[in-house]
Amino acid sequence: MSEREPAAERERTSEKLVELAKRRGYFFQSSGAYGGVGGFYTFGPQGAALKGNVEDAWRDRFAVAEGNMEIDAPTIMPEPVFEASGHLDGFDDMLVECPECGESHRADHVVEDETEYEDAESLPIPEVEDVIAEYELVCPSCGAGLAGQAVDAFNLMFATTIGPGDSDPGYLRPETAQGIFVEFPRLKEYARNQLPFGVTQIGRAYRNEISPRRSIIRTREFTQAELEYFIDPEADEPDLESVADVEVTLYPASEQNADGGEEIRTTIGEAVDDGTIASPWVAYFLGVAKPWYDAVGVDMDRFRFRQHLSGERAHYAADCWDAESEIDGNWIEMAGFAYRSDYDLSKHAEHSGDRFTVFKQYDEPKTVERATVDPDMSYLGPEFGGDAQAVVSELEALAARDRSAFEGDAVEIDLEGETHEIPVEKTGFAVEEQTEAGKHITPHVIEPSFGVDRLVYTVLHHAYREDEVAGEERTFLELDPEVAPTFVGVFPLQNDDELEDAARDIAADLREAGLSVTYDDSGNIGRRYRRQDEVGTPFCVTVDYESIERDEGGVTVRERDSTEQKRLAIGELAETLSAIRAGDLAFEELGE
RNA sequence: GCGCGGAUGGUCUAGUGGUAGGACCUGAGCCUUCCAAGCUCAUGGCCCGGGUUCAAAUCCCGGUCCGCGCACCA
């Protein structure tokens, strides 16, 4: 953990940031006129622009640069989707409150810890209450009896109804991922049935949190940027070489469990070689994410990847790492990188009856011997009546399982506990050679899932600076030009019609060049600089008398962090600033 | 959801049972040839509901929201 600032100092940073965010329009609590509503925030003009820039940067890196597809799915989906995904059950917490000490506990956990029940979560609530009474379970905190206490269900999903009446329940999605998984059968067509491929989505997700906390870090409505990357686990391998040299700080489970365990500084390549990161796919995306976080302005001294402990992993996740940033001395999760195996696609295949597989062609068609049956229905029909179809199924299964069963004159099959004999000649049994061009496989999924709001908060927090300019205290945001809400401020040096006109012209030119520009002629020049500093505008252009009196008089360009100024010809302004914005040119490289 | 603390202009705050003051910000004007300067003026506020009281922003109750701790975070 960082020791560079005392804890009290760090906390003040957070308080001051939240105050600045309100005052300057980064973010604030929603519906304030009605008393506010817990866990919902509005991004103001600055915040919306910053967030949009962060999302664009994410899209550039994880969709465009990786050659992935982006989709935009609805935020409301019908109940069966969440039955399949497991959110309907899995997102449902059973809480029981202790009558003595008032603490709430997960009822299913209390039951699992103290009885032989292993999956108490799947039990109906009355049954859980009965079990608590029957076993005389007690409060884990104070030991008071919990028998007779009501068990309350709390589902983290927001429920609604679709259409008139209440017959069609729907839910606001608790993660954007399901919108991708449910459309897999079509999405794979767009990928021309070729693995691997990735689908991204940036959108809102909703969780009715019991207790939203810490401003926009934990809210009830939030934005996720997710990538679902579908692979053939037996064949596909990531381009590890491209990220092998990326330096990372890792905090693996083994270190978290050890006394005095520490974070490890290593490279992606080494971490894969020595087995610290088990999945090369997860490692690859960690390697892509780290420089990206750096580029959008996360302080790499306050950044790490932490492996989930076995207890906190979702049951389907073979391995999971979080990207974490340090805020106020606490580590907060900004993204999760999970190997989800084929869990999601298999579940949707099972529940929907649709096919969530990709046909994978062999290099060479394979010839296989296969035992088949072609039963004589004119015999089985009269013989078994309504059970005839079940008999066929049994015969098919038996042929695949055990050919030797067909070697005698008659085959024995079990049907609902009864054994029946069927003459082999009536089964149409045959062993024949078949040519297979390939097989249907259910892809595995690697899911990098980013929390955009928490990232925005981190970027702001890590950019917050205080210094002194000309003996006056100054607050500024050292935002990267790529994400800063406004790229350049344009001012007249003084309030003078000629200067103002010239400055407005320049502002218009720069806007035409695609830059985000703000024009300001109120107060004095120093005040205007400080205003832009406080919202993180990287550059300010000031028009003075020299600019308008002489040809090629030029304007001053002032850089936010150093407050240094350089003189640039008006004609070169748009081009030069655009180059800086694109990262092709640095302010320091400009002449005087 | 439980416990503790809090809520006063846009922001930060002072305050007494007798209907609120400051600072900064913002706006208008003056001044000003590059970093929140100065002067004048102006806008704007007691979280919501109920109770006690002649009178409540202040006391009491309930609610909402915020912060912290616990729990929760598939």
PDB file of N, CA and C in Angstrom, chain A residues 263-331:
ATOM      1  N   GLU A 263       2.807  -7.897  -2.587  1.00  0.00           N
ATOM      2  CA  GLU A 263       2.581  -7.783  -4.014  1.00  0.00           C
ATOM      3  C   GLU A 263       3.873  -8.117  -4.750  1.00  0.00           C
ATOM      4  N   ILE A 264       3.702  -8.665  -5.947  1.00  0.00           N
ATOM      5  CA  ILE A 264       4.855  -9.083  -6.734  1.00  0.00           C
ATOM      6  C   ILE A 264       4.979  -8.180  -7.951  1.00  0.00           C
ATOM      7  N   ARG A 265       6.159  -7.689  -8.190  1.00  0.00           N
ATOM      8  CA  ARG A 265       6.389  -6.924  -9.425  1.00  0.00           C
ATOM      9  C   ARG A 265       7.042  -7.863 -10.434  1.00  0.00           C
ATOM     10  N   THR A 266       6.391  -8.009 -11.567  1.00  0.00           N
ATOM     11  CA  THR A 266       6.891  -8.964 -12.542  1.00  0.00           C
ATOM     12  C   THR A 266       6.436  -8.515 -13.928  1.00  0.00           C
ATOM     13  N   THR A 267       6.579  -9.388 -14.903  1.00  0.00           N
ATOM     14  CA  THR A 267       6.040  -9.090 -16.222  1.00  0.00           C
ATOM     15  C   THR A 267       4.992 -10.154 -16.556  1.00  0.00           C
ATOM     16  N   ILE A 268       4.148  -9.831 -17.516  1.00  0.00           N
ATOM     17  CA  ILE A 268       3.119 -10.780 -17.930  1.00  0.00           C
ATOM     18  C   ILE A 268       3.771 -12.092 -18.381  1.00  0.00           C
ATOM     19  N   GLY A 269       4.833 -11.979 -19.156  1.00  0.00           N
ATOM     20  CA  GLY A 269       5.503 -13.170 -19.653  1.00  0.00           C
ATOM     21  C   GLY A 269       6.003 -14.067 -18.531  1.00  0.00           C
ATOM     22  N   GLU A 270       6.670 -13.456 -17.555  1.00  0.00           N
ATOM     23  CA  GLU A 270       7.186 -14.249 -16.430  1.00  0.00           C
ATOM     24  C   GLU A 270       6.060 -14.845 -15.606  1.00  0.00           C
ATOM     25  N   ALA A 271       5.013 -14.069 -15.402  1.00  0.00           N
ATOM     26  CA  ALA A 271       3.911 -14.540 -14.566  1.00  0.00           C
ATOM     27  C   ALA A 271       3.222 -15.757 -15.182  1.00  0.00           C
ATOM     28  N   VAL A 272       3.193 -15.800 -16.505  1.00  0.00           N
ATOM     29  CA  VAL A 272       2.620 -16.972 -17.165  1.00  0.00           C
ATOM     30  C   VAL A 272       3.602 -18.141 -17.056  1.00  0.00           C
ATOM     31  N   ASP A 273       4.885 -17.850 -17.298  1.00  0.00           N
ATOM     32  CA  ASP A 273       5.895 -18.914 -17.264  1.00  0.00           C
ATOM     33  C   ASP A 273       5.967 -19.579 -15.896  1.00  0.00           C
ATOM     34  N   ASP A 274       5.911 -18.768 -14.837  1.00  0.00           N
ATOM     35  CA  ASP A 274       6.054 -19.387 -13.506  1.00  0.00           C
ATOM     36  C   ASP A 274       4.710 -19.784 -12.896  1.00  0.00           C
ATOM     37  N   GLY A 275       3.639 -19.664 -13.693  1.00  0.00           N
ATOM     38  CA  GLY A 275       2.345 -20.179 -13.242  1.00  0.00           C
ATOM     39  C   GLY A 275       1.581 -19.257 -12.307  1.00  0.00           C
ATOM     40  N   THR A 276       2.096 -18.047 -12.069  1.00  0.00           N
ATOM     41  CA  THR A 276       1.358 -17.122 -11.186  1.00  0.00           C
ATOM     42  C   THR A 276      -0.014 -16.820 -11.772  1.00  0.00           C
ATOM     43  N   ILE A 277      -0.043 -16.582 -13.073  1.00  0.00           N
ATOM     44  CA  ILE A 277      -1.331 -16.436 -13.759  1.00  0.00           C
ATOM     45  C   ILE A 277      -1.565 -17.711 -14.553  1.00  0.00           C
ATOM     46  N   ALA A 278      -2.575 -18.471 -14.152  1.00  0.00           N
ATOM     47  CA  ALA A 278      -2.763 -19.798 -14.728  1.00  0.00           C
ATOM     48  C   ALA A 278      -3.238 -19.727 -16.180  1.00  0.00           C
ATOM     49  N   SER A 279      -4.172 -18.818 -16.462  1.00  0.00           N
ATOM     50  CA  SER A 279      -4.737 -18.770 -17.799  1.00  0.00           C
ATOM     51  C   SER A 279      -3.986 -17.775 -18.666  1.00  0.00           C
ATOM     52  N   PRO A 280      -3.423 -18.237 -19.777  1.00  0.00           N
ATOM     53  CA  PRO A 280      -2.734 -17.299 -20.669  1.00  0.00           C
ATOM     54  C   PRO A 280      -3.695 -16.263 -21.241  1.00  0.00           C
ATOM     55  N   TRP A 281      -4.969 -16.624 -21.352  1.00  0.00           N
ATOM     56  CA  TRP A 281      -5.946 -15.663 -21.876  1.00  0.00           C
ATOM     57  C   TRP A 281      -6.182 -14.531 -20.890  1.00  0.00           C
ATOM     58  N   VAL A 282      -6.351 -14.893 -19.632  1.00  0.00           N
ATOM     59  CA  VAL A 282      -6.503 -13.855 -18.615  1.00  0.00           C
ATOM     60  C   VAL A 282      -5.245 -12.990 -18.602  1.00  0.00           C
ATOM     61  N   ALA A 283      -4.089 -13.641 -18.678  1.00  0.00           N
ATOM     62  CA  ALA A 283      -2.824 -12.901 -18.674  1.00  0.00           C
ATOM     63  C   ALA A 283      -2.755 -11.922 -19.841  1.00  0.00           C
ATOM     64  N   TYR A 284      -3.202 -12.378 -20.989  1.00  0.00           N
ATOM     65  CA  TYR A 284      -3.160 -11.507 -22.165  1.00  0.00           C
ATOM     66  C   TYR A 284      -3.956 -10.226 -21.920  1.00  0.00           C
ATOM     67  N   PHE A 285      -5.184 -10.384 -21.416  1.00  0.00           N
ATOM     68  CA  PHE A 285      -6.022  -9.193 -21.227  1.00  0.00           C
ATOM     69  C   PHE A 285      -5.515  -8.308 -20.087  1.00  0.00           C
ATOM     70  N   LEU A 286      -4.884  -8.912 -19.089  1.00  0.00           N
ATOM     71  CA  LEU A 286      -4.232  -8.075 -18.069  1.00  0.00           C
ATOM     72  C   LEU A 286      -3.136  -7.241 -18.729  1.00  0.00           C
ATOM     73  N   GLY A 287      -2.428  -7.881 -19.653  1.00  0.00           N
ATOM     74  CA  GLY A 287      -1.350  -7.193 -20.347  1.00  0.00           C
ATOM     75  C   GLY A 287      -1.836  -6.083 -21.258  1.00  0.00           C
ATOM     76  N   VAL A 288      -3.034  -6.249 -21.807  1.00  0.00           N
ATOM     77  CA  VAL A 288      -3.618  -5.194 -22.631  1.00  0.00           C
ATOM     78  C   VAL A 288      -4.148  -4.066 -21.735  1.00  0.00           C
ATOM     79  N   ALA A 289      -4.725  -4.458 -20.612  1.00  0.00           N
ATOM     80  CA  ALA A 289      -5.413  -3.477 -19.761  1.00  0.00           C
ATOM     81  C   ALA A 289      -4.439  -2.537 -19.055  1.00  0.00           C
ATOM     82  N   LYS A 290      -3.313  -3.069 -18.611  1.00  0.00           N
ATOM     83  CA  LYS A 290      -2.421  -2.256 -17.788  1.00  0.00           C
ATOM     84  C   LYS A 290      -1.953  -0.981 -18.488  1.00  0.00           C
ATOM     85  N   PRO A 291      -1.383  -1.071 -19.699  1.00  0.00           N
ATOM     86  CA  PRO A 291      -0.968   0.170 -20.365  1.00  0.00           C
ATOM     87  C   PRO A 291      -2.155   1.071 -20.686  1.00  0.00           C
ATOM     88  N   TRP A 292      -3.311   0.462 -20.879  1.00  0.00           N
ATOM     89  CA  TRP A 292      -4.495   1.267 -21.164  1.00  0.00           C
ATOM     90  C   TRP A 292      -4.887   2.103 -19.945  1.00  0.00           C
ATOM     91  N   TYR A 293      -4.912   1.468 -18.788  1.00  0.00           N
ATOM     92  CA  TYR A 293      -5.206   2.207 -17.550  1.00  0.00           C
ATOM     93  C   TYR A 293      -4.198   3.336 -17.363  1.00  0.00           C
ATOM     94  N   ASP A 294      -2.950   3.037 -17.651  1.00  0.00           N
ATOM     95  CA  ASP A 294      -1.897   4.044 -17.538  1.00  0.00           C
ATOM     96  C   ASP A 294      -2.224   5.227 -18.458  1.00  0.00           C
ATOM     97  N   ALA A 295      -2.621   4.917 -19.668  1.00  0.00           N
ATOM     98  CA  ALA A 295      -2.855   5.961 -20.667  1.00  0.00           C
ATOM     99  C   ALA A 295      -4.038   6.861 -20.317  1.00  0.00           C
ATOM    100  N   VAL A 296      -5.069   6.310 -19.677  1.00  0.00           N
ATOM    101  CA  VAL A 296      -6.205   7.170 -19.353  1.00  0.00           C
ATOM    102  C   VAL A 296      -6.008   7.899 -18.030  1.00  0.00           C
ATOM    103  N   GLY A 297      -4.891   7.625 -17.355  1.00  0.00           N
ATOM    104  CA  GLY A 297      -4.565   8.472 -16.213  1.00  0.00           C
ATOM    105  C   GLY A 297      -4.634   7.835 -14.844  1.00  0.00           C
ATOM    106  N   VAL A 298      -4.651   6.510 -14.771  1.00  0.00           N
ATOM    107  CA  VAL A 298      -4.567   5.860 -13.467  1.00  0.00           C
ATOM    108  C   VAL A 298      -3.097   5.847 -13.046  1.00  0.00           C
ATOM    109  N   ASP A 299      -2.845   6.224 -11.807  1.00  0.00           N
ATOM    110  CA  ASP A 299      -1.488   6.267 -11.273  1.00  0.00           C
ATOM    111  C   ASP A 299      -0.974   4.835 -11.086  1.00  0.00           C
ATOM    112  N   MET A 300       0.057   4.473 -11.827  1.00  0.00           N
ATOM    113  CA  MET A 300       0.536   3.093 -11.799  1.00  0.00           C
ATOM    114  C   MET A 300       1.177   2.707 -10.462  1.00  0.00           C
ATOM    115  N   ASP A 301       1.488   3.696  -9.640  1.00  0.00           N
ATOM    116  CA  ASP A 301       1.963   3.378  -8.291  1.00  0.00           C
ATOM    117  C   ASP A 301       0.811   3.026  -7.362  1.00  0.00           C
ATOM    118  N   ARG A 302      -0.385   3.278  -7.824  1.00  0.00           N
ATOM    119  CA  ARG A 302      -1.569   2.956  -7.017  1.00  0.00           C
ATOM    120  C   ARG A 302      -2.476   2.034  -7.812  1.00  0.00           C
ATOM    121  N   PHE A 303      -1.866   1.055  -8.451  1.00  0.00           N
ATOM    122  CA  PHE A 303      -2.603   0.149  -9.330  1.00  0.00           C
ATOM    123  C   PHE A 303      -2.034  -1.253  -9.179  1.00  0.00           C
ATOM    124  N   ARG A 304      -2.895  -2.243  -9.154  1.00  0.00           N
ATOM    125  CA  ARG A 304      -2.415  -3.625  -9.095  1.00  0.00           C
ATOM    126  C   ARG A 304      -3.486  -4.565  -9.631  1.00  0.00           C
ATOM    127  N   PHE A 305      -3.059  -5.777  -9.908  1.00  0.00           N
ATOM    128  CA  PHE A 305      -3.999  -6.842 -10.221  1.00  0.00           C
ATOM    129  C   PHE A 305      -4.037  -7.795  -9.034  1.00  0.00           C
ATOM    130  N   ARG A 306      -5.219  -8.037  -8.534  1.00  0.00           N
ATOM    131  CA  ARG A 306      -5.357  -8.923  -7.374  1.00  0.00           C
ATOM    132  C   ARG A 306      -6.169 -10.159  -7.764  1.00  0.00           C
ATOM    133  N   GLN A 307      -5.634 -11.304  -7.444  1.00  0.00           N
ATOM    134  CA  GLN A 307      -6.341 -12.547  -7.757  1.00  0.00           C
ATOM    135  C   GLN A 307      -7.449 -12.790  -6.731  1.00  0.00           C
ATOM    136  N   HIS A 308      -8.580 -13.263  -7.207  1.00  0.00           N
ATOM    137  CA  HIS A 308      -9.643 -13.624  -6.265  1.00  0.00           C
ATOM    138  C   HIS A 308      -9.203 -14.804  -5.419  1.00  0.00           C
ATOM    139  N   LEU A 309      -9.578 -14.778  -4.158  1.00  0.00           N
ATOM    140  CA  LEU A 309      -9.371 -15.941  -3.305  1.00  0.00           C
ATOM    141  C   LEU A 309     -10.408 -16.985  -3.705  1.00  0.00           C
ATOM    142  N   SER A 310     -10.104 -18.246  -3.422  1.00  0.00           N
ATOM    143  CA  SER A 310     -11.008 -19.304  -3.895  1.00  0.00           C
ATOM    144  C   SER A 310     -12.423 -19.075  -3.380  1.00  0.00           C
ATOM    145  N   GLY A 311     -12.560 -18.531  -2.174  1.00  0.00           N
ATOM    146  CA  GLY A 311     -13.881 -18.320  -1.590  1.00  0.00           C
ATOM    147  C   GLY A 311     -14.698 -17.245  -2.261  1.00  0.00           C
ATOM    148  N   GLU A 312     -14.058 -16.254  -2.884  1.00  0.00           N
ATOM    149  CA  GLU A 312     -14.823 -15.147  -3.448  1.00  0.00           C
ATOM    150  C   GLU A 312     -15.094 -15.330  -4.938  1.00  0.00           C
ATOM    151  N   ARG A 313     -14.533 -16.389  -5.515  1.00  0.00           N
ATOM    152  CA  ARG A 313     -14.776 -16.626  -6.932  1.00  0.00           C
ATOM    153  C   ARG A 313     -16.178 -17.145  -7.150  1.00  0.00           C
ATOM    154  N   ALA A 314     -16.786 -16.702  -8.221  1.00  0.00           N
ATOM    155  CA  ALA A 314     -18.058 -17.296  -8.601  1.00  0.00           C
ATOM    156  C   ALA A 314     -17.801 -18.754  -8.965  1.00  0.00           C
ATOM    157  N   HIS A 315     -18.827 -19.602  -8.799  1.00  0.00           N
ATOM    158  CA  HIS A 315     -18.596 -21.039  -8.927  1.00  0.00           C
ATOM    159  C   HIS A 315     -18.136 -21.438 -10.328  1.00  0.00           C
ATOM    160  N   TYR A 316     -18.499 -20.623 -11.335  1.00  0.00           N
ATOM    161  CA  TYR A 316     -18.133 -21.016 -12.694  1.00  0.00           C
ATOM    162  C   TYR A 316     -16.760 -20.514 -13.087  1.00  0.00           C
ATOM    163  N   ALA A 317     -16.203 -19.592 -12.290  1.00  0.00           N
ATOM    164  CA  ALA A 317     -14.949 -18.963 -12.704  1.00  0.00           C
ATOM    165  C   ALA A 317     -13.759 -19.818 -12.304  1.00  0.00           C
ATOM    166  N   ALA A 318     -13.032 -20.255 -13.298  1.00  0.00           N
ATOM    167  CA  ALA A 318     -11.854 -21.061 -13.022  1.00  0.00           C
ATOM    168  C   ALA A 318     -10.774 -20.192 -12.379  1.00  0.00           C
ATOM    169  N   ASP A 319     -10.692 -18.955 -12.825  1.00  0.00           N
ATOM    170  CA  ASP A 319      -9.713 -18.045 -12.246  1.00  0.00           C
ATOM    171  C   ASP A 319     -10.205 -16.629 -12.499  1.00  0.00           C
ATOM    172  N   CYS A 320      -9.891 -15.750 -11.574  1.00  0.00           N
ATOM    173  CA  CYS A 320     -10.337 -14.377 -11.746  1.00  0.00           C
ATOM    174  C   CYS A 320      -9.349 -13.418 -11.102  1.00  0.00           C
ATOM    175  N   TRP A 321      -9.027 -12.366 -11.841  1.00  0.00           N
ATOM    176  CA  TRP A 321      -8.176 -11.304 -11.318  1.00  0.00           C
ATOM    177  C   TRP A 321      -8.919  -9.984 -11.432  1.00  0.00           C
ATOM    178  N   ASP A 322      -8.735  -9.149 -10.426  1.00  0.00           N
ATOM    179  CA  ASP A 322      -9.318  -7.809 -10.468  1.00  0.00           C
ATOM    180  C   ASP A 322      -8.231  -6.782 -10.735  1.00  0.00           C
ATOM    181  N   ALA A 323      -8.592  -5.729 -11.464  1.00  0.00           N
ATOM    182  CA  ALA A 323      -7.749  -4.540 -11.508  1.00  0.00           C
ATOM    183  C   ALA A 323      -8.197  -3.643 -10.374  1.00  0.00           C
ATOM    184  N   GLU A 324      -7.264  -3.227  -9.536  1.00  0.00           N
ATOM    185  CA  GLU A 324      -7.625  -2.412  -8.384  1.00  0.00           C
ATOM    186  C   GLU A 324      -6.826  -1.118  -8.368  1.00  0.00           C
ATOM    187  N   SER A 325      -7.473  -0.069  -7.860  1.00  0.00           N
ATOM    188  CA  SER A 325      -6.752   1.179  -7.676  1.00  0.00           C
ATOM    189  C   SER A 325      -6.891   1.609  -6.228  1.00  0.00           C
ATOM    190  N   GLU A 326      -5.907   2.370  -5.767  1.00  0.00           N
ATOM    191  CA  GLU A 326      -5.934   2.805  -4.382  1.00  0.00           C
ATOM    192  C   GLU A 326      -6.566   4.192  -4.277  1.00  0.00           C
ATOM    193  N   ILE A 327      -7.592   4.258  -3.444  1.00  0.00           N
ATOM    194  CA  ILE A 327      -8.316   5.507  -3.192  1.00  0.00           C
ATOM    195  C   ILE A 327      -8.408   5.674  -1.688  1.00  0.00           C
ATOM    196  N   ASP A 328      -7.961   6.773  -1.162  1.00  0.00           N
ATOM    197  CA  ASP A 328      -8.045   7.031   0.281  1.00  0.00           C
ATOM    198  C   ASP A 328      -7.408   5.906   1.097  1.00  0.00           C
ATOM    199  N   GLY A 329      -6.403   5.277   0.546  1.00  0.00           N
ATOM    200  CA  GLY A 329      -5.765   4.188   1.290  1.00  0.00           C
ATOM    201  C   GLY A 329      -6.499   2.862   1.201  1.00  0.00           C
ATOM    202  N   ASN A 330      -7.600   2.829   0.466  1.00  0.00           N
ATOM    203  CA  ASN A 330      -8.309   1.564   0.256  1.00  0.00           C
ATOM    204  C   ASN A 330      -8.143   1.125  -1.190  1.00  0.00           C
ATOM    205  N   TRP A 331      -8.145  -0.169  -1.387  1.00  0.00           N
ATOM    206  CA  TRP A 331      -8.095  -0.687  -2.756  1.00  0.00           C
ATOM    207  C   TRP A 331      -9.508  -0.931  -3.234  1.00  0.00           C
TER     208      TRP A 331
END
